Each structure stands twice: as structure tokens, then as C-alpha cells.
Coordinates of C-alpha atoms and ligand atoms in Angstrom, one line a residue:
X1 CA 3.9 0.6 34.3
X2 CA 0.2 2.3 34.3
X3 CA -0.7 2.0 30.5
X4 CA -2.4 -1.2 28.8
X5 CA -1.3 0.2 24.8
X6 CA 1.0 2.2 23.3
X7 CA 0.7 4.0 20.3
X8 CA 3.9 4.7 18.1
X9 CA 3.6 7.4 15.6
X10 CA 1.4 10.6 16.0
X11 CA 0.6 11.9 12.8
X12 CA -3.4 12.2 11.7
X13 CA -3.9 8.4 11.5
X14 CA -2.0 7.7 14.8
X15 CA -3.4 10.7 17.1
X16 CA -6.5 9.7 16.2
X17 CA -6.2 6.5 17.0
X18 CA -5.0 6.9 20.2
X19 CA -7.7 9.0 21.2
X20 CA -10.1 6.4 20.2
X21 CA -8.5 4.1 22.2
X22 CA -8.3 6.4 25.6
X23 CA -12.1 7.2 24.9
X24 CA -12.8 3.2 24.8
X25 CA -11.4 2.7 28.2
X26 CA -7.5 2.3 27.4
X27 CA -4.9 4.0 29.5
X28 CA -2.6 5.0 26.5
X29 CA 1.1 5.3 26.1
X30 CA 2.1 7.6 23.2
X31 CA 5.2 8.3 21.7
X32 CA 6.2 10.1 18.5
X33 CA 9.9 10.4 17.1
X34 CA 9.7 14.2 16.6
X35 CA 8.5 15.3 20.5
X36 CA 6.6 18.0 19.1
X37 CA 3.6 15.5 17.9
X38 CA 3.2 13.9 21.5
X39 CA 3.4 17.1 23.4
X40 CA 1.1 18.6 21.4
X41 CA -1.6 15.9 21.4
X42 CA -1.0 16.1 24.7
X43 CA -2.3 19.5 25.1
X44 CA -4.5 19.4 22.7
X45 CA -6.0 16.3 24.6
X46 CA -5.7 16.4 27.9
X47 CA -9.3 14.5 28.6
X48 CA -7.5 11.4 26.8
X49 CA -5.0 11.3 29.9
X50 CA -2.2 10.3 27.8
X51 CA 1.0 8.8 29.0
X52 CA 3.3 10.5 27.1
X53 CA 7.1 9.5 26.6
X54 CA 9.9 11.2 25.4
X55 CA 12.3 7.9 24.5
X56 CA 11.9 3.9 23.7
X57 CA 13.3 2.9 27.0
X58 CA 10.2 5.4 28.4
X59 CA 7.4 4.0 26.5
X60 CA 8.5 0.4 27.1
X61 CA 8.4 0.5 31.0
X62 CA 5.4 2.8 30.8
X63 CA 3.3 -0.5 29.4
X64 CA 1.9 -3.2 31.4
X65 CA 2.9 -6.9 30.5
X66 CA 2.4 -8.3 27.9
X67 CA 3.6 -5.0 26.2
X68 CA 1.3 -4.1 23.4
X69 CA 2.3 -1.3 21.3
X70 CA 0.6 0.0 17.8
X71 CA 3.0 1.7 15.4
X72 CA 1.4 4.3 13.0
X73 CA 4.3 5.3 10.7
X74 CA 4.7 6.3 7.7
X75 CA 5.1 2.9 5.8
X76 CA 8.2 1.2 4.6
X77 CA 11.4 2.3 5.7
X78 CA 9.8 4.2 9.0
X79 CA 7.5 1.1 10.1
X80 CA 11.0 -0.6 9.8
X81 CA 13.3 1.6 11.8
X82 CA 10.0 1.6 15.0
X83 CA 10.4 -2.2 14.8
X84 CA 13.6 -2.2 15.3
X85 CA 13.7 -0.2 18.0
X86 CA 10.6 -1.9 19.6
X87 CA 12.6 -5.3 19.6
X88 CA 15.5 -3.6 21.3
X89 CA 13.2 -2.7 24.6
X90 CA 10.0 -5.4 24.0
X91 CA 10.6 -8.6 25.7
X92 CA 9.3 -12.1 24.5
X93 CA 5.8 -12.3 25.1
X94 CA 5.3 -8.5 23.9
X95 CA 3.0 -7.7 21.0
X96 CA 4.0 -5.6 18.0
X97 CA 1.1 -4.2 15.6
X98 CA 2.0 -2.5 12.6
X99 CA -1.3 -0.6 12.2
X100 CA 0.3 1.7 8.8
X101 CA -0.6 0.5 4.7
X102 CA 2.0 -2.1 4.6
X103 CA 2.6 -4.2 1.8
X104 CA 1.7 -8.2 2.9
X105 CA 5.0 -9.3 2.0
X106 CA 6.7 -6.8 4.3
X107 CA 4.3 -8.2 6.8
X108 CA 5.0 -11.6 6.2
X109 CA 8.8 -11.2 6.1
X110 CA 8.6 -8.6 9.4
X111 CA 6.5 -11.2 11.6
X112 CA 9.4 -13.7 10.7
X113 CA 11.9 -11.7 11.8
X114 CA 10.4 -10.3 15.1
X115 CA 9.0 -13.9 16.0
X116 CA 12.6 -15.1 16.2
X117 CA 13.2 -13.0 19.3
X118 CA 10.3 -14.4 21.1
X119 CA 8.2 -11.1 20.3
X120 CA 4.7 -11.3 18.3
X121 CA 4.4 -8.8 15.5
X122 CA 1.0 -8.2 14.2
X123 CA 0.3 -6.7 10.7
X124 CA -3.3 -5.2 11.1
X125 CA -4.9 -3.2 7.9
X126 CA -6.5 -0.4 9.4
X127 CA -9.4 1.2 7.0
X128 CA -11.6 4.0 7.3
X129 CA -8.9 7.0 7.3
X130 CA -9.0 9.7 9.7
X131 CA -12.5 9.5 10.8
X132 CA -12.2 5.8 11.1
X133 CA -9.5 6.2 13.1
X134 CA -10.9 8.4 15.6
X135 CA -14.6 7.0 15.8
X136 CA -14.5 3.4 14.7
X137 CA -12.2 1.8 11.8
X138 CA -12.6 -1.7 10.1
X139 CA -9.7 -3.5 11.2
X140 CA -7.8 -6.4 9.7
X141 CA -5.5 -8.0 11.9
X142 CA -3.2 -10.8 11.0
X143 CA -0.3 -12.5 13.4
X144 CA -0.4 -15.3 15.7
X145 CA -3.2 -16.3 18.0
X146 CA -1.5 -15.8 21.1
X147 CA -1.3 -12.3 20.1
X148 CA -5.0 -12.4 19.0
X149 CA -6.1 -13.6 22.7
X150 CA -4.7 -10.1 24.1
X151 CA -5.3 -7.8 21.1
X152 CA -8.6 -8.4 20.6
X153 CA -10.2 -7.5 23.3
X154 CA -8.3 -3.9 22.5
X155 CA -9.3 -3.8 18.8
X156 CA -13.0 -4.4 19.3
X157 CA -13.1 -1.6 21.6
X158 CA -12.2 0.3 18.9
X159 CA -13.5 -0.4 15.9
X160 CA -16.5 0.7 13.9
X161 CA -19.5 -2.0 14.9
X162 CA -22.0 -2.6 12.2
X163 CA -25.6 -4.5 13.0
X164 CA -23.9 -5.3 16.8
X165 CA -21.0 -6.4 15.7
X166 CA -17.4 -5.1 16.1
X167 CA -15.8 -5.0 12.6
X168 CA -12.9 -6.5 13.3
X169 CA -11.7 -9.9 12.8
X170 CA -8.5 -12.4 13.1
X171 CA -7.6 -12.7 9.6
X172 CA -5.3 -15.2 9.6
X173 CA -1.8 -15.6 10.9
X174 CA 1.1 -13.2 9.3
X175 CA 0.3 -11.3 6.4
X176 CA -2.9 -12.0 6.1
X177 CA -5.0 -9.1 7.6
X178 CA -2.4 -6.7 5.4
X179 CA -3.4 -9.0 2.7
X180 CA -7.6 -8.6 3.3
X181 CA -6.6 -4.7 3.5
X182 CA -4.4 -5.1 0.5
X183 CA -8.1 -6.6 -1.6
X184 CA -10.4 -3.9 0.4
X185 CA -8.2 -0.8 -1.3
X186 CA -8.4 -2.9 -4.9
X187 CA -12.2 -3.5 -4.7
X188 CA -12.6 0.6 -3.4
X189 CA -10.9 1.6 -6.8
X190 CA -13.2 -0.8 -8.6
X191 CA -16.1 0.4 -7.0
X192 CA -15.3 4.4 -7.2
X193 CA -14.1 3.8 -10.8
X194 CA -17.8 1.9 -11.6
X195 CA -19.6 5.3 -9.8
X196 CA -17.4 7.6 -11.8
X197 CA -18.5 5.5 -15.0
X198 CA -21.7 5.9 -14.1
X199 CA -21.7 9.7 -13.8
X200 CA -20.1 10.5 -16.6
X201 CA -22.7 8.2 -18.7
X202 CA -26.3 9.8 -17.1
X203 CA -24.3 13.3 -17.5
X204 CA -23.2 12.7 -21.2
X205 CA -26.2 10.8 -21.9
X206 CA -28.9 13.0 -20.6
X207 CA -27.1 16.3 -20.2
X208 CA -28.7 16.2 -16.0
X209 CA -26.4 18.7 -14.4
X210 CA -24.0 17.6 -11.4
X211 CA -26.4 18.7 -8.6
X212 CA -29.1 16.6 -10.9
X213 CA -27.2 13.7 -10.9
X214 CA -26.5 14.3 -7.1
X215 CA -30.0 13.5 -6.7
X216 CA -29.5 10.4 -8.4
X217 CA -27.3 9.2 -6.2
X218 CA -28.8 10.2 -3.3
X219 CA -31.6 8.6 -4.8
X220 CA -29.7 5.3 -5.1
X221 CA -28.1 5.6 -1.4
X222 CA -31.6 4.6 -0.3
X223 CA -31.9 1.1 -2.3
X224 CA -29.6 -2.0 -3.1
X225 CA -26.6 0.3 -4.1
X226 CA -26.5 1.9 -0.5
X227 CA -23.0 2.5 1.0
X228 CA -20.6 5.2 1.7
X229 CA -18.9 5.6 -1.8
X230 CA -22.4 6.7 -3.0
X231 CA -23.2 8.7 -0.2
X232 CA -19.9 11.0 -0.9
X233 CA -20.2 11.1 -4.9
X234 CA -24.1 12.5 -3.8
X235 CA -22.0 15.3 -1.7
X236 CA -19.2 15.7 -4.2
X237 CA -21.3 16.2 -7.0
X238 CA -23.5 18.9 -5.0
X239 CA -20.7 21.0 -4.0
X240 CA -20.0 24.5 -6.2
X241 CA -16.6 26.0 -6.6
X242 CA -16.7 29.0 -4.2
X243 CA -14.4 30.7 -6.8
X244 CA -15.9 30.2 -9.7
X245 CA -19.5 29.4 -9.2
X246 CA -19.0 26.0 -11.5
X247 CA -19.6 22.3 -9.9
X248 CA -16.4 21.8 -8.1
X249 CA -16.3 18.5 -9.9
X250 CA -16.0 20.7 -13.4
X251 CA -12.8 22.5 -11.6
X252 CA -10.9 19.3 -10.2
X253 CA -8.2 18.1 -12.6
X254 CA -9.2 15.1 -14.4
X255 CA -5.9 13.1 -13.1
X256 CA -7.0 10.6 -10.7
X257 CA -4.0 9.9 -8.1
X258 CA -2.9 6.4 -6.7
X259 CA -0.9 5.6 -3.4
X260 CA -0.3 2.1 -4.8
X261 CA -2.6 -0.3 -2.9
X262 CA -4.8 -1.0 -6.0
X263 CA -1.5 -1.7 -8.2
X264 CA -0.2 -3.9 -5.3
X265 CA -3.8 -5.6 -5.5
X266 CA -3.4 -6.4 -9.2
X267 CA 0.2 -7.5 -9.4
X268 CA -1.0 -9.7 -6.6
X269 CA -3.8 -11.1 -8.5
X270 CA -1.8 -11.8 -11.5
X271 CA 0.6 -13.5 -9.6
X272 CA -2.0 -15.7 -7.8
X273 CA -3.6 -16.2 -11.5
X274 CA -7.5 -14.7 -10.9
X275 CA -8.7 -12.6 -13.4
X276 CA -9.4 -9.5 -11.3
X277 CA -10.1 -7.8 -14.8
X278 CA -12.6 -5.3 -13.3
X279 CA -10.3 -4.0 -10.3
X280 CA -7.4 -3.9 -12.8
X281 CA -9.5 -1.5 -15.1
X282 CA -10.0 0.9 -12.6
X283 CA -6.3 1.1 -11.7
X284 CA -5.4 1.2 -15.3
X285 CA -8.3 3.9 -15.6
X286 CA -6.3 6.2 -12.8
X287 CA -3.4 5.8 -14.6
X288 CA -4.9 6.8 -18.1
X289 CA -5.7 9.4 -16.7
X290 CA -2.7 10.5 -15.3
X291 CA -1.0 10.3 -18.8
X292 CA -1.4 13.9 -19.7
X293 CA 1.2 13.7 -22.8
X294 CA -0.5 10.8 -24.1
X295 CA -3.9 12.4 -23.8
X296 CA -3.2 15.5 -25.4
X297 CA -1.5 13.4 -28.1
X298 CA -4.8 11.8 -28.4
X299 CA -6.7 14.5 -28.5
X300 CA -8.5 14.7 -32.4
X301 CA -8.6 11.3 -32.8
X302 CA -11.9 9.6 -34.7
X303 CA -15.1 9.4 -32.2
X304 CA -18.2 8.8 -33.1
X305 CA -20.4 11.9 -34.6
X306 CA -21.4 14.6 -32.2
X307 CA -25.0 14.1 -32.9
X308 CA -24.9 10.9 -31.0
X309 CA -22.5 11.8 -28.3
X310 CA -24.1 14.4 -25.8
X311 CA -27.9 14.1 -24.4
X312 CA -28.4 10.8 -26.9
X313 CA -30.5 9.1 -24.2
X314 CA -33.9 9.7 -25.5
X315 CA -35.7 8.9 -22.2
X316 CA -34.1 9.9 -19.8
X317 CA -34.9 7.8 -16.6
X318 CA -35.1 4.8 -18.7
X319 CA -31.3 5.2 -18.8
X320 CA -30.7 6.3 -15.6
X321 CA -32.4 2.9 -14.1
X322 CA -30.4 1.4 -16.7
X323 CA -27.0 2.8 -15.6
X324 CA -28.0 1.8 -12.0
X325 CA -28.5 -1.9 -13.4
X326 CA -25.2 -2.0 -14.9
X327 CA -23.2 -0.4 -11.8
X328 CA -25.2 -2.8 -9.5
X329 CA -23.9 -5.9 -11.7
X330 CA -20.5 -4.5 -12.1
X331 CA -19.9 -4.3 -8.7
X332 CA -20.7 -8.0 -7.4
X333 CA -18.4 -8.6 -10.2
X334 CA -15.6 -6.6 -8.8
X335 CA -16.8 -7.6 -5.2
X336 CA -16.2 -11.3 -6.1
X337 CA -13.3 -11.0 -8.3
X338 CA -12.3 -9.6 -4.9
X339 CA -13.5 -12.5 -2.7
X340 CA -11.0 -14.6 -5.3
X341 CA -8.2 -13.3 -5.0
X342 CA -8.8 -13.6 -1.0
X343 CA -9.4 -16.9 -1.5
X344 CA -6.1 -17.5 -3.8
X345 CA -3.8 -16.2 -1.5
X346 CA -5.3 -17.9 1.4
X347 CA -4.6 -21.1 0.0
X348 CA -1.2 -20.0 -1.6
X349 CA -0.2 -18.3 2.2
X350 CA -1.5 -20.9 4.0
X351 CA -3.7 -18.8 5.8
X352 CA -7.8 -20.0 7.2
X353 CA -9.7 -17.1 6.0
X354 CA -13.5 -16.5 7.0
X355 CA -14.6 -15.2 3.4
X356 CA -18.0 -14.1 5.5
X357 CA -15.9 -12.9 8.3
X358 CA -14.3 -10.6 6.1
X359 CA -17.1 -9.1 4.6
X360 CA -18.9 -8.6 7.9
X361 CA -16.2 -6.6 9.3
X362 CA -16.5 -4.4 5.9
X363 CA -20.2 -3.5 6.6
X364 CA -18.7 -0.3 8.8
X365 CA -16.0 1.7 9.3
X366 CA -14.0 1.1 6.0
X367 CA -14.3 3.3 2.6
X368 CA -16.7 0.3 1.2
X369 CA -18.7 -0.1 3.7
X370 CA -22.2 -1.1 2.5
X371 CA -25.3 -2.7 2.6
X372 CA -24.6 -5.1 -0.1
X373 CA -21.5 -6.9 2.2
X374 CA -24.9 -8.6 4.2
X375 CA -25.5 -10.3 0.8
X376 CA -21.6 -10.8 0.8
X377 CA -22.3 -12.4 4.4
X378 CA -25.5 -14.6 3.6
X379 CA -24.3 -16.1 0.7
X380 CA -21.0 -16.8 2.6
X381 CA -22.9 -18.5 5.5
X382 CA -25.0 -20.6 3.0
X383 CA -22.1 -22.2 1.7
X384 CA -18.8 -21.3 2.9
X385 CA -16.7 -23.3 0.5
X386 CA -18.6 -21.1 -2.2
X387 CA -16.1 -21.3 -5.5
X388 CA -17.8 -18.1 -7.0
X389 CA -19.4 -15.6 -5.3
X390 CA -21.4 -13.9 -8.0
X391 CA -23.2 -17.6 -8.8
X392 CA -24.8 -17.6 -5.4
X393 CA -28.3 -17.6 -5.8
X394 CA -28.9 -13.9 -4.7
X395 CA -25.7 -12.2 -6.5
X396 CA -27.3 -14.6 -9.2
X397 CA -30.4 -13.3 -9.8
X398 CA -29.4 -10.1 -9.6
X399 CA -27.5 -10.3 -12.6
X400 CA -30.0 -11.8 -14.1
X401 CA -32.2 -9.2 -13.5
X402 CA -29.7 -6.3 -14.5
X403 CA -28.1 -7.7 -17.5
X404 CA -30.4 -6.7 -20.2
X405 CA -29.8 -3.1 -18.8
X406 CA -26.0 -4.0 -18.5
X407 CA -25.5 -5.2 -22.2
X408 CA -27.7 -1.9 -23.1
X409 CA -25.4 0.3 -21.6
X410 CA -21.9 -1.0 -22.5
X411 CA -23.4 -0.9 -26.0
X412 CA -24.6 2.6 -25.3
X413 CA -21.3 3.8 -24.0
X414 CA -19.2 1.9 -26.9
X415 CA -21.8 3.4 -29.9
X416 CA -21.2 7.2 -28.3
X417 CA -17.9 6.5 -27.8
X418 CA -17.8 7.0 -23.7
X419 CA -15.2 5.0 -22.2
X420 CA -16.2 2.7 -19.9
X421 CA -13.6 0.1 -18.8
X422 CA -15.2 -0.9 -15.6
X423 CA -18.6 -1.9 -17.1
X424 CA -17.5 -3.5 -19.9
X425 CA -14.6 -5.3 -18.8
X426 CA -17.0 -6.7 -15.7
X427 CA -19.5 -7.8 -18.8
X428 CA -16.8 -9.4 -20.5
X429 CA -16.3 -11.6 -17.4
X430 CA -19.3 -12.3 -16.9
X431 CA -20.0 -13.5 -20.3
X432 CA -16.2 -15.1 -20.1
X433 CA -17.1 -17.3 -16.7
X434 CA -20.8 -18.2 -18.1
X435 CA -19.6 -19.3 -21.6
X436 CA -20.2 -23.0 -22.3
X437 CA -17.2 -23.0 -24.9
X438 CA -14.5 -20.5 -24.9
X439 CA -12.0 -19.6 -27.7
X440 CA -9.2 -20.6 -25.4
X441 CA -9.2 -23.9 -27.5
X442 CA -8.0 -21.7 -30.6
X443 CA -5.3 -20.1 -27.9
X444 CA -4.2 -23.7 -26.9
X445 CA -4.0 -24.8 -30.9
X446 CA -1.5 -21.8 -31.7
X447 CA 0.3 -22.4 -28.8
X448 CA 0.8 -26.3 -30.0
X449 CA 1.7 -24.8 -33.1
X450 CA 4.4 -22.5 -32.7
X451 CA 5.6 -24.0 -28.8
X452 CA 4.3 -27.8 -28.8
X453 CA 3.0 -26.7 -25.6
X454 CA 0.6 -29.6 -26.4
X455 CA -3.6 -29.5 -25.5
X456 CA -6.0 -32.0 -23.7
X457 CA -9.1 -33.3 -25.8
X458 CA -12.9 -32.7 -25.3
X459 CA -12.8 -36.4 -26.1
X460 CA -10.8 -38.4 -24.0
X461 CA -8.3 -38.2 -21.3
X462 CA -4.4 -37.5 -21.9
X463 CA -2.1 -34.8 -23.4
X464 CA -1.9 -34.1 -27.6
X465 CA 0.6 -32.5 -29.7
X466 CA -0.3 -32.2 -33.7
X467 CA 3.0 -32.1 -35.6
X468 CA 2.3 -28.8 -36.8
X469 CA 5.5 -28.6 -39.1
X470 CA 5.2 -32.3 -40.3
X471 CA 2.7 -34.6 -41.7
X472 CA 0.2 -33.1 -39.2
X473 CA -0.1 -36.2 -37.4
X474 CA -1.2 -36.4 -33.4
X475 CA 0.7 -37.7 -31.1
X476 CA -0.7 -38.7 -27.6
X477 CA 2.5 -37.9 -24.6
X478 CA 2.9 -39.9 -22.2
Ligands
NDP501 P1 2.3 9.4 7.6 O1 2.2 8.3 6.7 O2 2.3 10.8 7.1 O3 3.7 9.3 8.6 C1 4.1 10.3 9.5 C2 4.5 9.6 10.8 O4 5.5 8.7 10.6 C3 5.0 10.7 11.7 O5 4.6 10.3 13.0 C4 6.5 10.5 11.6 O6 7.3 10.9 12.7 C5 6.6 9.0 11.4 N1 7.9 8.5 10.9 C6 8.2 8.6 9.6 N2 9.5 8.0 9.4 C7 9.9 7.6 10.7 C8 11.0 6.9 11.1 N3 12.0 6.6 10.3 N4 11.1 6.7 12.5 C9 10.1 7.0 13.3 N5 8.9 7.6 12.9 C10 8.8 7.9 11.6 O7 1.2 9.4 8.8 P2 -0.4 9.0 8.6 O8 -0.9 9.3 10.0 O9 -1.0 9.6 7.5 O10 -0.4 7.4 8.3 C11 0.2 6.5 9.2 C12 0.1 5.1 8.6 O11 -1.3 4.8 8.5 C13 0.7 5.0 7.2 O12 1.3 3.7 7.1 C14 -0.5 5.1 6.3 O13 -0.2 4.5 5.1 C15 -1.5 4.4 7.1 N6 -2.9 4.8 6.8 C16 -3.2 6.1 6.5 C17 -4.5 6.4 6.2 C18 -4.9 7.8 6.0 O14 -6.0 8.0 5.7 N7 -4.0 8.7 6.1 C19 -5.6 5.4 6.2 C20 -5.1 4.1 6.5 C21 -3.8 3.8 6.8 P3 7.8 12.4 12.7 O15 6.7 13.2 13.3 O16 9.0 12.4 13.7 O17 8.2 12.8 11.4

């Protein structure tokens, strides 16, 4: 055996990867199903030095001991059928990382199922895309610790490293680093939904043309709202259609696609019980507008009059500081509705998550990669039992500071008739979590009434039921 990692599956994400890994100092091991892939990387590579193998049998006696293979498949029933075949020539002892999108509970029931034969299986997220792959992901490994002791060492060679530090981290055992990679895709929508709201409010508001409001975000990139996603709108919104002459933005279909992480995020969330109302917004935005029936269907419906629709913003930088404000709140809403639902399922899974660990390893290589995660990290290492992120003194203030231009525009964008779910949903919260009394009392009184679901008391300890359909009499239940 000459190679120290394999790599199963040669397609963009899994090439790439493997060449990162033979440039960090790993001898690699490659195999693909179709031979095509692994010759040709081979060729194309030959500085990588690849070991390439043409059969399981191969590629297992081509890696040292313990046997440490990454598969790269396309997720589901192809990360299945690689497993399988991995467990027929692994021995116990051997390591197993499922590198591809899977969904945590495929992890969780797949790590089961391979530790029976003795074999560790490691779900790791792997975020960043194709350039991450190549030049330095974010990584979010689950699995055992025994597989941790030899992976690691592997995975920080590879990944992105922000301020020093490798982003990579042990998540937790099983499922949990798909789980942390599950969160990172849902707070990525959030976030890109939040940018989009904010360009389509300085465009509609103050008419600034797409290269303008390029600026603007380039603009922003240099401050508190620094990170990738704002870096690339900045580019996106500068490009022209070479066909037509028109901001390519004008000419891309207003259908926003989904490959289902954000969904899975969601469903998770509701299942777990945390109101991850802003992250939910933007995946219910994507699928708005996705609905093309519906929206033609829509289309002549009341708005507001014209006159107060396009250019209404009377000052024009007044609103664009504003709509900075309102993105910068909305996102440490979404960031710590985020950080909640990592926290539910840790205690629901059973698994020890570092909530700072996790947003260390996001400050490089992933698509949310930003400044703002050190503020993530601080407040995390200030208290690490921290029930609500966006209460920590410095998320805390922040709000504090922005709301005034927050509440301004969600009123803005309600009065002109702008949809903005993101913003206003992440107010809403906001408002919701701060409220001293909220009209869920009202909610628990109709429920008594029409399911004697019964309600607790402001008042005194116990559980009440009025009889709602007799003399309206309370009863305490024992
Ligand atoms: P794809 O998801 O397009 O998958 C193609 C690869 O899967 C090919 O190597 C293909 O082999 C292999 N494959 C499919 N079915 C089987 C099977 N039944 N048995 C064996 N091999 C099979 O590749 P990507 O590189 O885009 O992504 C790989 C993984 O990484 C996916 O899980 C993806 O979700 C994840 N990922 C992708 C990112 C991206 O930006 N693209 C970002 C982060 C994660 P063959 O050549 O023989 O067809």
C-alpha cells in the first residue's frame, strides 16, 4: 500500500479535492466508477502523482492502514451503493467519510450501519464548492473520535484557515457535522435572500442603477457587513449581458432554484420547535418565486399608487445607510436563529457541539464566510451556555443601534408595496422574543375553549380549564 487517502468519486467536487489533498502532502488514491474520470485526472494532473485504481479490491490494498477513504458521490442512492462496496473490501479499524450534501439522518442511520462491521463512517459537510474544494473548504466532520484522531490531521491540511486557524472542527459524533452543514446552507439562503432584499429596495427606492448599487456593496464589503456573499452580489451586479448590453442581473430569470438543503433546514427546525422564521422566508421566497402560474395569476392585483413606488426615497443615502441597518440586524437574527436550531438538535441528538467552534470554522472557506462569525466567536467564548445569541451584548447593541433604521425600512417596503419577507419577518422576531406580554395568552384561551387544552396562570402555579360550554367556571387539574 503507498497511499495515506483515497478519494471515491471524481466529478468537480471530488477531483478537486483530491488534488488539494496531493498538494497538502497526501499520497492519494483515486478511484471513480466510470474509469474515464480517473484516467483523465490523471493526465490532466500528473504533478498530483495520483494512485489511480481501476476496481474496489485495487483502491483498498492501494491504502495504508487504517484505510481512510473520502467518497464524493452524487448524494443518496450513489453515496449508498460506494458504502457498500467500501464495507465489502474495508476492514475494522478503516475509516469511511462521506464528504457529498447528505441529509443528517442518512448520516446518522449510515454510521449505524457501517459501525456494526467494526468500520468507522464519517459524515463530514464539505462547504465552499468547487473553489473550496481545491484551495481550502470549511469542513464539518461528524463520526466517532477514534476516527477523528486519524482524520484530522488529514482534514486540517486541507481546509480553508482563517486568522491561523484551520476551519475545520469535530462536530460531534454521527450526524452531526452533516447536521452543522445542514444549518450553514439554511443561514446562506437567509443571508442571500436579506442581500437580494436589500437590492431590490435601494434600486426601487432610489432608482441607483445595478453598477450603482455595486458600489454600494462594495462599499459595505469594507465595514461590519464584510463577507463573501457581499463581495459576489458587488460582482454580480457589475456584470453587463454581453448580448444585450443590459445588467446581466436584468436578463437572469427571476426564478430562484433550490437543491433542498435550506428546506431540509426548515423541516428540521420545525421539527426541533425553533422559530427559524427568517431562514424559512427565504426558502419560501425561492419558491415564490418559482411559482410562475401563480405569479402571472397575480399579476394586476392592488399595489400601492405608482407615485410612491419607484425612486420614493427622497434622500437618497439616508436610505441606503438605512437599508444597510436593517440587513445588518436581519442577519444576526438569521445567524442566531441559526445558532438555535444547532443548539436544538445537539441536545435532541445527543451530540457536544462547540457553538464558537462552529462559527470559527465558518470565518473561511464556506459560502458565509465573514467577518461577523468573530462576533459569532467572542460572544460564544464569553459565555458558552449563551441561550440567545442576538442578546449578547455586542449582537445587542447592534440592534439597538440599527432598529430605528430597521422599523423605517420594513415600513418603507410595506407602504410602496416591496416585498420584503426577510426583513420583516426577522423584525417580527425580534419584536416577538423582546415582548414582555405576548398574545399567545389569547391563543392558549381559544385553545381551552374549543380543545380544553387547559392554560397555566400569571398568578399562581398549576394547570386551568374554564368550562367554556358550561357555567364558565375554572377548574384547577390535578
Ligand atoms: P455529482 O453530485 O454530480 O456526482 C457525480 C459523481 O457521483 C460521479 O463521480 C459519479 O460517477 C458518481 N456516482 C453517482 N452515482 C454513483 C453510483 N451509484 N456509484 C458510484 N458512483 C456514483 O458530483 P459533484 O462533484 O458535483 O458533488 C459530489 C458531492 O459533493 C455531492 O454529494 C454534492 O452534493 C456534494 N457537494 C457539491 C458541491 C458543489 O458545489 N458541487 C458543494 C458541496 C458539496 P460516474 O462518473 O461513474 O457517473
Amino acid at each position: 500500500p503507498v497511499a495515506d487517502i483515497g478519494v471515491v468519486g471524481l466529478a468537480v467536487m471530488g477531483s478537486n479535492l483530491a488534488r488539494n489533498l496531493a498538494r497538502n502532502g497526501n499520497k492519494v488514491a483515486i478511484f471513480n466508477r466510470s474509469p474515464e474520470k480517473t484516467e483523465h485526472l490523471v493526465v490532466e494532473h500528473p504533478e498530483a502523482e495520483f494512485v489511480p485504481t481501476f476496481t474496489y479490491e485495487e483502491f483498498a490494498a492501494s491504502l495504508a492502514r487504517p484505510r481512510t477513504a473520502i467518497i464524493m458521490v452524487k448524494a443518496g442512492a450513489g453515496t449508498d451503493a460506494v458504502i457498500d462496496e467500501l464495507v465489502r473490501v474495508f476492514e475494522p479499524g478503516d475509516i469511511i467519510v462521506d464528504g457529498g450534501n447528505a441529509h443528517f439522518p442518512d448520516t446518522i442511520r449510515r454510521e449505524k450501519a457501517v459501525r456494526e462491521t467494526g468500520i468507522n463512517f464519517v459524515g463530514a459537510g464539505i462547504s465552499g464548492g468547487e473553489e473550496g474544494a481545491l484551495n481550502g473548504p470549511s469542513i464539518m466532520p461528524g463520526g466517532s473520535d477514534e476516527a477523528w484522531v486519524t482524520l484530522g490531521p488529514i482534514l486540517r491540511s486541507i481546509a480553508a484557515i482563517a486568522e491561523g486557524e484551520p476551519c475545520v472542527t469535530h462536530i460531534g459524533h454521527d450526524g452531526a457535522g452533516h447536521f452543522v452543514k445542514m444549518v450553514h446552507n439554511g443561514i446562506e439562503y437567509a443571508d442571500m435572500q436579506l442581500i437580494a432584499e436589500a437590492y431590490d429596495l435601494i434600486r426601487r427606492g432610489t432608482g441607483k442603477t445595478p453598477a450603482q448599487i455595486a458600489d454600494v456593496f462594495a462599499e459595505w464589503n469594507t465595514g461590519e457587513l464584510e463577507s463573501y456573499l457581499v463581495e459576489i452580489t458587488a460582482e454580480v451586479l457589475r456584470q453587463n449581458d454581453a448580448a444585450t448590453g443590459e445588467a446581466l442581473v436584468d436578463v437572469i430569470l427571476d426564478e430562484a432554484g433550490a437543491k433542498g438543503t435550506g428546506a431540509w433546514t426548515v423541516q428540521t427546525a420545525l421539527d426541533l420547535g425553533v422559530p427559524a422564521s427568517g431562514i424559512a422566508e427565504a426558502v419560501f421566497a425561492r419558491s415564490l418565486s418559482s411559482q410562475r402560474g401563480q405569479r402571472d395569476a397575480a399579476v394586476g392585483l392592488p399595489g400601492p399608487a405608482p407615485a410612491e413606488h419607484e425612486g420614493f426615497a427622497h434622500d437618497a443615502e439616508t436610505f441606503v445607510e438605512q437599508v444597510r441597518l436593517a440587513l445588518y440586524a436581519s442577519k444576526i437574527v438569521a445567524y442566531s436563529q441559526g445558532f438555535d436550531i444547532i443548539r436544538a438538535g445537539a441536545a435532541a441528538y445527543d451530540w457536544a457541539i462547540d457553538l464558537g467552534a462552529v462559527s470559527k470554522i465558518w470565518r473561511g472557506g464556506c459560502i458565509i464566510r465573514a467577518q461577523f462569525l468573530n462576533r459569532i466567536a467572542d460572544a460564544y467564548a464569553a459565555q458558552p451556555d449563551l441561550p440567545l445569541l442576538l442578546a449578547a451584548p455586542y449582537f445587542a447593541e447592534a440592534l439597538g443601534r440599527a432598529q430605528d433604521a430597521w422599523r423605517e425600512v420594513v415600513t418603507v417596503a410595506a407602504a410602496s408595496g416591496i416585498p420584503a419577507p426577510a426583513f420583516a419577518s426577522s423584525l417580527a422576531y425580534y419584536d416577538g422574543l423582546r415582548a414582555d406580554r405576548l398574545p399567545a395568552a389569547l391563543v392558549q384561551g381559544q385553545r381551552d375553549f374549543f380543545g380544553a387544552h387547559t392554560y397555566r396562570r400569571v398568578d399562581r402555579p398549576g394547570v386551568f380549564h374554564t368550562e367554556w360550554s358550561g357555567d364558565r367556571s375554572e377548574t384547577q387539574e390535578s
